[in-house]
């Protein structure tokens, strides 16, 4: 315990000293997630703050942008030794093993993007006993025992999904049949997105859900699942795709079924706001895109410093996101998109 506190103290003094140095040169440009400029002198390797990043790994464009942003933020120049541990094939056991190894190694802090919402109690309790703070990145846990982690940073899945339902009901009041393409079962954000969408659509009975199925965040599965639903429900008017890749697959299925994407055919809304989706919206291949901003490295850096300093934080820190509701909005946004 004492060793941990002493280690923390030395690492913390080093990190704070470096931060002030970096801030003196050029702080982290707000909202970009870009790392602070290299300080005049970097910290000796031995004094770097070690962070274990229990990550999801290859999953799609959103994940690639988010995990790269984290790695671009916690650099050695910024005073950190970030140990990146992506899951093996999205397998939770590989994440728990990496988490355990980081606790045993005595890292200063753990970042966790959970492939599954459940099954984290023992790991989080072990980290707490070792006095290693844990910050949840993007993905939540269930049950959500906020005493087991310092804070969670993510865009608000409930709000993001509500924005889609509010757009649909406000612009297409006549309603019709719809389907939902969900992320993988057991992933926390899937339930949060269903909750947000259902909170609004339940007040619009003219929109009738005729099906929901996971398409595992993938383009090909988004296409095949939509094809199947279109065969059994040829009058579908709307697809709620819980991420861009599944929505892009649905768009292919709609077109290949001889229908148009839009009010005269099938409306398609997606979540993430990656470049491919914004381009598809600009091209009329999607109808609405709700951004789920993956670039929050600057907010995460602030939360990490506070956690290392033992400062109490809110259990959830919201990452601000926006929405795109037309080809014109998409075309205007494309030049500045960063992911
Ligand atoms: O947890 C965020 C989700 O995970 C994104 O919406 C999806 O694209 C990613 O795979």
Coordinates of C-alpha atoms and ligand atoms in Angstrom, one line a residue:
X1 CA 0.0 0.0 0.0
X2 CA 2.7 2.4 1.1
X3 CA 4.8 1.6 -2.0
X4 CA 1.7 2.2 -4.1
X5 CA 1.2 5.6 -2.5
X6 CA 4.8 6.5 -2.8
X7 CA 4.9 5.4 -6.4
X8 CA 1.8 7.4 -7.1
X9 CA 3.2 10.4 -5.4
X10 CA 6.4 10.4 -7.4
X11 CA 4.6 9.7 -10.6
X12 CA 2.1 12.3 -9.8
X13 CA 4.6 15.0 -9.0
X14 CA 6.3 14.1 -12.3
X15 CA 3.1 14.2 -14.3
X16 CA 2.0 17.5 -12.8
X17 CA 5.4 19.1 -13.3
X18 CA 5.4 17.9 -16.9
X19 CA 1.9 19.1 -17.4
X20 CA 2.7 22.6 -16.2
X21 CA 5.8 22.5 -18.5
X22 CA 3.7 21.4 -21.4
X23 CA 1.0 24.0 -20.6
X24 CA 3.7 26.6 -20.6
X25 CA 4.6 25.7 -24.1
X26 CA 1.3 24.9 -25.7
X27 CA -1.7 23.3 -24.0
X28 CA -3.9 20.7 -25.6
X29 CA -6.0 22.5 -28.3
X30 CA -9.5 22.4 -26.9
X31 CA -11.8 19.7 -28.3
X32 CA -9.3 18.3 -30.8
X33 CA -8.0 15.5 -28.6
X34 CA -4.6 16.4 -29.9
X35 CA -1.8 15.9 -27.4
X36 CA -0.1 18.9 -25.8
X37 CA 3.0 20.0 -27.6
X38 CA 6.2 18.3 -26.5
X39 CA 7.5 20.1 -23.4
X40 CA 10.9 21.8 -23.4
X41 CA 12.3 18.6 -21.8
X42 CA 10.7 15.2 -21.5
X43 CA 10.5 13.4 -18.2
X44 CA 13.1 10.7 -17.6
X45 CA 11.6 7.3 -18.7
X46 CA 11.6 6.0 -15.1
X47 CA 9.2 8.7 -14.0
X48 CA 6.6 8.2 -16.7
X49 CA 3.0 7.6 -15.4
X50 CA 2.1 4.1 -16.5
X51 CA -1.4 3.6 -17.9
X52 CA -2.8 0.2 -18.9
X53 CA -5.4 0.6 -21.7
X54 CA -7.7 -2.4 -21.8
X55 CA -9.0 -1.8 -25.3
X56 CA -11.5 -3.3 -27.7
X57 CA -9.1 -3.5 -30.7
X58 CA -10.1 -3.7 -34.4
X59 CA -13.9 -3.3 -34.7
X60 CA -14.6 -0.5 -37.2
X61 CA -13.9 3.1 -38.1
X62 CA -15.2 4.6 -34.9
X63 CA -13.1 2.3 -32.7
X64 CA -10.0 2.9 -34.8
X65 CA -10.4 6.7 -34.4
X66 CA -11.1 6.5 -30.6
X67 CA -8.2 4.2 -29.8
X68 CA -5.8 6.1 -31.9
X69 CA -6.9 9.3 -30.2
X70 CA -6.2 7.8 -26.8
X71 CA -2.7 6.7 -27.9
X72 CA -2.0 10.1 -29.5
X73 CA -2.9 11.8 -26.2
X74 CA -1.0 9.7 -23.7
X75 CA 2.4 9.9 -25.2
X76 CA 5.8 9.7 -23.5
X77 CA 6.3 13.3 -24.4
X78 CA 3.2 14.1 -22.4
X79 CA 4.7 12.1 -19.5
X80 CA 2.9 8.7 -20.0
X81 CA 3.8 5.2 -20.7
X82 CA 0.6 3.9 -22.3
X83 CA 0.4 0.1 -22.5
X84 CA -2.2 -0.7 -25.2
X85 CA -3.9 -4.1 -24.8
X86 CA -6.6 -4.7 -27.5
X87 CA -8.9 -7.7 -26.9
X88 CA -8.3 -10.8 -28.9
X89 CA -11.2 -11.1 -31.3
X90 CA -13.4 -9.0 -29.0
X91 CA -13.1 -11.7 -26.4
X92 CA -13.8 -10.5 -22.8
X93 CA -11.6 -13.1 -21.2
X94 CA -8.6 -11.6 -23.0
X95 CA -9.6 -8.2 -21.6
X96 CA -10.0 -9.5 -18.1
X97 CA -6.6 -11.2 -18.4
X98 CA -5.0 -8.0 -19.6
X99 CA -6.7 -6.0 -16.8
X100 CA -5.4 -8.5 -14.2
X101 CA -1.9 -8.3 -15.6
X102 CA -2.0 -4.5 -15.3
X103 CA -3.1 -4.7 -11.7
X104 CA -0.4 -7.2 -10.9
X105 CA 2.2 -5.0 -12.7
X106 CA 1.1 -2.1 -10.5
X107 CA 0.3 0.4 -13.3
X108 CA -0.7 3.9 -12.1
X109 CA -4.1 3.9 -13.8
X110 CA -6.3 1.6 -16.0
X111 CA -8.4 2.8 -18.9
X112 CA -11.2 0.2 -19.8
X113 CA -13.3 0.0 -23.0
X114 CA -15.3 -3.1 -22.1
X115 CA -16.3 -5.6 -24.9
X116 CA -19.0 -6.8 -22.5
X117 CA -21.0 -4.8 -20.0
X118 CA -21.2 -7.5 -17.3
X119 CA -18.5 -9.6 -15.5
X120 CA -16.2 -6.7 -14.3
X121 CA -16.9 -6.6 -10.6
X122 CA -14.0 -8.9 -9.5
X123 CA -11.5 -7.1 -11.7
X124 CA -12.6 -3.6 -10.6
X125 CA -12.5 -4.7 -6.9
X126 CA -9.0 -6.0 -7.4
X127 CA -7.9 -2.7 -8.9
X128 CA -9.6 -0.8 -6.0
X129 CA -7.7 -2.9 -3.4
X130 CA -4.5 -2.2 -5.3
X131 CA -5.4 1.5 -5.2
X132 CA -5.3 1.7 -9.0
X133 CA -7.9 4.1 -10.4
X134 CA -10.0 2.9 -13.3
X135 CA -11.6 5.1 -15.9
X136 CA -14.2 3.7 -18.3
X137 CA -13.8 4.9 -21.9
X138 CA -16.9 4.8 -24.1
X139 CA -18.5 1.6 -22.8
X140 CA -20.3 1.3 -19.5
X141 CA -20.6 -1.7 -17.2
X142 CA -23.6 -3.5 -15.7
X143 CA -24.4 -3.5 -12.8
X144 CA -23.2 0.1 -12.9
X145 CA -21.5 0.3 -9.5
X146 CA -20.0 3.8 -9.7
X147 CA -17.9 3.2 -6.6
X148 CA -15.7 0.8 -8.6
X149 CA -14.4 3.4 -11.1
X150 CA -13.2 7.0 -11.0
X151 CA -15.5 8.1 -13.9
X152 CA -16.8 7.2 -17.4
X153 CA -16.2 9.3 -20.5
X154 CA -18.5 8.8 -23.5
X155 CA -21.0 10.7 -25.7
X156 CA -24.5 10.2 -24.3
X157 CA -25.9 7.1 -26.0
X158 CA -29.4 7.8 -24.8
X159 CA -29.4 11.4 -26.1
X160 CA -27.8 10.4 -29.4
X161 CA -30.5 7.7 -30.0
X162 CA -33.3 10.1 -28.9
X163 CA -32.1 12.6 -31.5
X164 CA -32.8 10.0 -34.2
X165 CA -36.3 9.2 -33.0
X166 CA -37.1 12.9 -32.5
X167 CA -36.0 13.6 -36.1
X168 CA -38.0 10.7 -37.5
X169 CA -41.3 11.6 -35.6
X170 CA -41.0 15.4 -36.3
X171 CA -40.3 14.9 -40.1
X172 CA -42.3 11.8 -40.9
X173 CA -45.4 11.9 -38.7
X174 CA -47.3 9.5 -40.9
X175 CA -45.2 6.6 -39.5
X176 CA -44.8 3.1 -40.9
X177 CA -42.9 -0.1 -40.1
X178 CA -39.3 0.0 -39.0
X179 CA -36.5 -2.3 -37.9
X180 CA -33.5 -1.8 -35.6
X181 CA -30.0 -3.1 -36.4
X182 CA -28.3 -3.5 -33.0
X183 CA -24.7 -3.9 -32.0
X184 CA -23.6 -7.2 -30.4
X185 CA -25.7 -8.6 -27.5
X186 CA -24.2 -7.8 -24.1
X187 CA -22.5 -4.5 -25.2
X188 CA -23.6 -1.7 -22.8
X189 CA -24.1 1.0 -25.5
X190 CA -26.7 -1.2 -27.3
X191 CA -29.1 -1.1 -24.3
X192 CA -28.5 2.7 -23.9
X193 CA -29.3 3.4 -27.5
X194 CA -32.4 1.2 -27.4
X195 CA -33.5 3.1 -24.3
X196 CA -33.1 6.5 -25.9
X197 CA -34.8 5.6 -29.1
X198 CA -37.7 3.8 -27.4
X199 CA -38.3 6.7 -24.9
X200 CA -39.3 8.9 -27.9
X201 CA -40.8 6.4 -30.4
X202 CA -43.1 4.9 -27.7
X203 CA -45.0 8.2 -28.0
X204 CA -45.5 7.8 -31.7
X205 CA -47.5 4.5 -32.2
X206 CA -47.8 5.2 -35.9
X207 CA -44.2 3.9 -36.1
X208 CA -44.4 0.2 -35.7
X209 CA -41.3 -2.0 -34.9
X210 CA -41.4 -5.1 -37.0
X211 CA -38.0 -6.4 -36.2
X212 CA -34.7 -6.0 -34.3
X213 CA -31.6 -8.1 -34.7
X214 CA -27.8 -7.7 -34.1
X215 CA -25.7 -7.1 -37.2
X216 CA -22.5 -7.0 -35.0
X217 CA -21.5 -3.4 -36.1
X218 CA -20.6 -4.8 -39.6
X219 CA -21.5 -3.7 -43.1
X220 CA -22.0 -7.2 -44.5
X221 CA -24.2 -8.3 -41.6
X222 CA -26.1 -5.0 -41.8
X223 CA -26.8 -5.8 -45.5
X224 CA -27.8 -9.4 -45.0
X225 CA -30.1 -8.7 -42.0
X226 CA -31.8 -5.9 -43.8
X227 CA -32.3 -8.1 -46.9
X228 CA -34.0 -10.7 -44.8
X229 CA -36.3 -8.2 -43.1
X230 CA -37.2 -6.6 -46.4
X231 CA -38.2 -10.0 -47.8
X232 CA -40.6 -10.6 -44.9
X233 CA -41.6 -7.0 -44.5
X234 CA -41.6 -5.3 -47.9
X235 CA -43.3 -2.2 -46.5
X236 CA -40.5 -1.2 -44.1
X237 CA -40.2 2.6 -44.1
X238 CA -37.3 3.1 -41.7
X239 CA -34.1 1.4 -40.5
X240 CA -32.5 2.5 -37.1
X241 CA -28.9 1.3 -37.4
X242 CA -27.0 1.6 -34.2
X243 CA -23.7 2.3 -36.0
X244 CA -22.6 3.6 -39.4
X245 CA -21.3 0.3 -40.8
X246 CA -24.6 -1.5 -40.3
X247 CA -26.4 1.5 -41.8
X248 CA -24.2 1.5 -44.8
X249 CA -25.0 -2.2 -45.3
X250 CA -28.7 -1.5 -44.9
X251 CA -28.4 1.1 -47.6
X252 CA -26.9 -1.5 -50.0
X253 CA -29.7 -3.9 -49.2
X254 CA -32.4 -1.2 -49.9
X255 CA -30.9 -0.2 -53.2
X256 CA -30.5 -3.9 -54.3
X257 CA -34.1 -4.5 -53.4
X258 CA -35.0 -1.9 -56.0
X259 CA -36.0 0.7 -53.5
X260 CA -34.7 4.3 -52.9
X261 CA -33.1 5.5 -49.6
X262 CA -35.4 8.3 -48.4
X263 CA -39.0 9.2 -47.8
X264 CA -40.2 7.6 -51.0
X265 CA -38.5 4.3 -50.1
X266 CA -36.7 3.5 -46.9
X267 CA -35.2 6.1 -44.5
X268 CA -32.0 5.0 -42.8
X269 CA -30.4 6.7 -39.7
X270 CA -27.1 5.7 -38.1
X271 CA -24.9 6.5 -35.1
X272 CA -21.2 7.4 -35.1
X273 CA -20.6 10.1 -37.8
X274 CA -17.6 8.6 -39.4
X275 CA -16.4 10.0 -42.8
X276 CA -18.0 7.2 -44.8
X277 CA -21.4 7.8 -43.2
X278 CA -21.2 11.6 -43.7
X279 CA -20.2 11.0 -47.4
X280 CA -23.1 8.5 -47.7
X281 CA -25.5 11.1 -46.3
X282 CA -24.1 13.7 -48.7
X283 CA -24.7 11.2 -51.6
X284 CA -28.3 10.4 -50.5
X285 CA -27.4 6.9 -49.4
X286 CA -28.3 7.6 -45.7
X287 CA -31.0 9.9 -44.3
X288 CA -29.7 11.0 -40.9
X289 CA -26.4 10.6 -39.0
X290 CA -26.0 11.2 -35.3
X291 CA -22.4 11.7 -34.3
X292 CA -21.0 9.7 -31.4
X293 CA -17.7 11.7 -31.0
X294 CA -14.7 9.4 -30.5
X295 CA -12.2 12.2 -30.1
X296 CA -12.2 13.1 -26.5
X297 CA -8.5 12.7 -25.6
X298 CA -8.3 16.2 -24.0
X299 CA -11.2 15.5 -21.7
X300 CA -9.7 12.1 -20.9
X301 CA -6.3 13.6 -20.1
X302 CA -8.0 15.9 -17.6
X303 CA -9.9 13.1 -16.0
X304 CA -6.7 11.0 -15.7
X305 CA -4.8 13.8 -14.0
X306 CA -7.7 14.3 -11.5
X307 CA -7.9 10.6 -10.8
X308 CA -4.2 10.4 -10.2
X309 CA -4.4 13.3 -7.8
X310 CA -7.2 11.5 -6.0
X311 CA -9.8 14.1 -6.9
X312 CA -13.4 13.0 -6.7
X313 CA -15.1 13.3 -10.1
X314 CA -18.7 12.9 -11.5
X315 CA -19.3 9.3 -12.3
X316 CA -20.1 10.3 -15.9
X317 CA -18.4 12.9 -18.1
X318 CA -20.4 13.6 -21.3
X319 CA -18.6 14.1 -24.6
X320 CA -20.5 16.5 -26.8
X321 CA -21.7 15.3 -30.2
X322 CA -23.7 16.7 -33.0
X323 CA -26.2 15.5 -35.7
X324 CA -26.4 15.7 -39.5
X325 CA -29.9 15.8 -41.0
X326 CA -29.4 16.5 -44.7
X327 CA -27.1 16.1 -47.7
X328 CA -26.4 19.9 -47.5
X329 CA -25.3 19.6 -43.8
X330 CA -23.1 16.6 -44.7
X331 CA -21.4 18.3 -47.6
X332 CA -20.7 21.4 -45.4
X333 CA -19.2 19.2 -42.7
X334 CA -17.1 16.8 -44.8
X335 CA -14.0 19.0 -45.3
X336 CA -13.4 19.3 -41.5
X337 CA -14.2 15.7 -40.5
X338 CA -11.4 14.2 -38.5
X339 CA -12.4 10.5 -38.3
Ligands
LIG1 O1 -19.2 1.7 -28.3 C1 -19.3 2.5 -29.4 C2 -19.7 1.7 -30.6 O2 -18.7 0.7 -30.8 C3 -19.8 2.5 -31.9 O3 -21.0 3.1 -32.1 C4 -19.5 1.4 -32.9 O4 -19.2 1.8 -34.2 C5 -18.3 0.7 -32.2 O5 -18.0 -0.5 -32.7

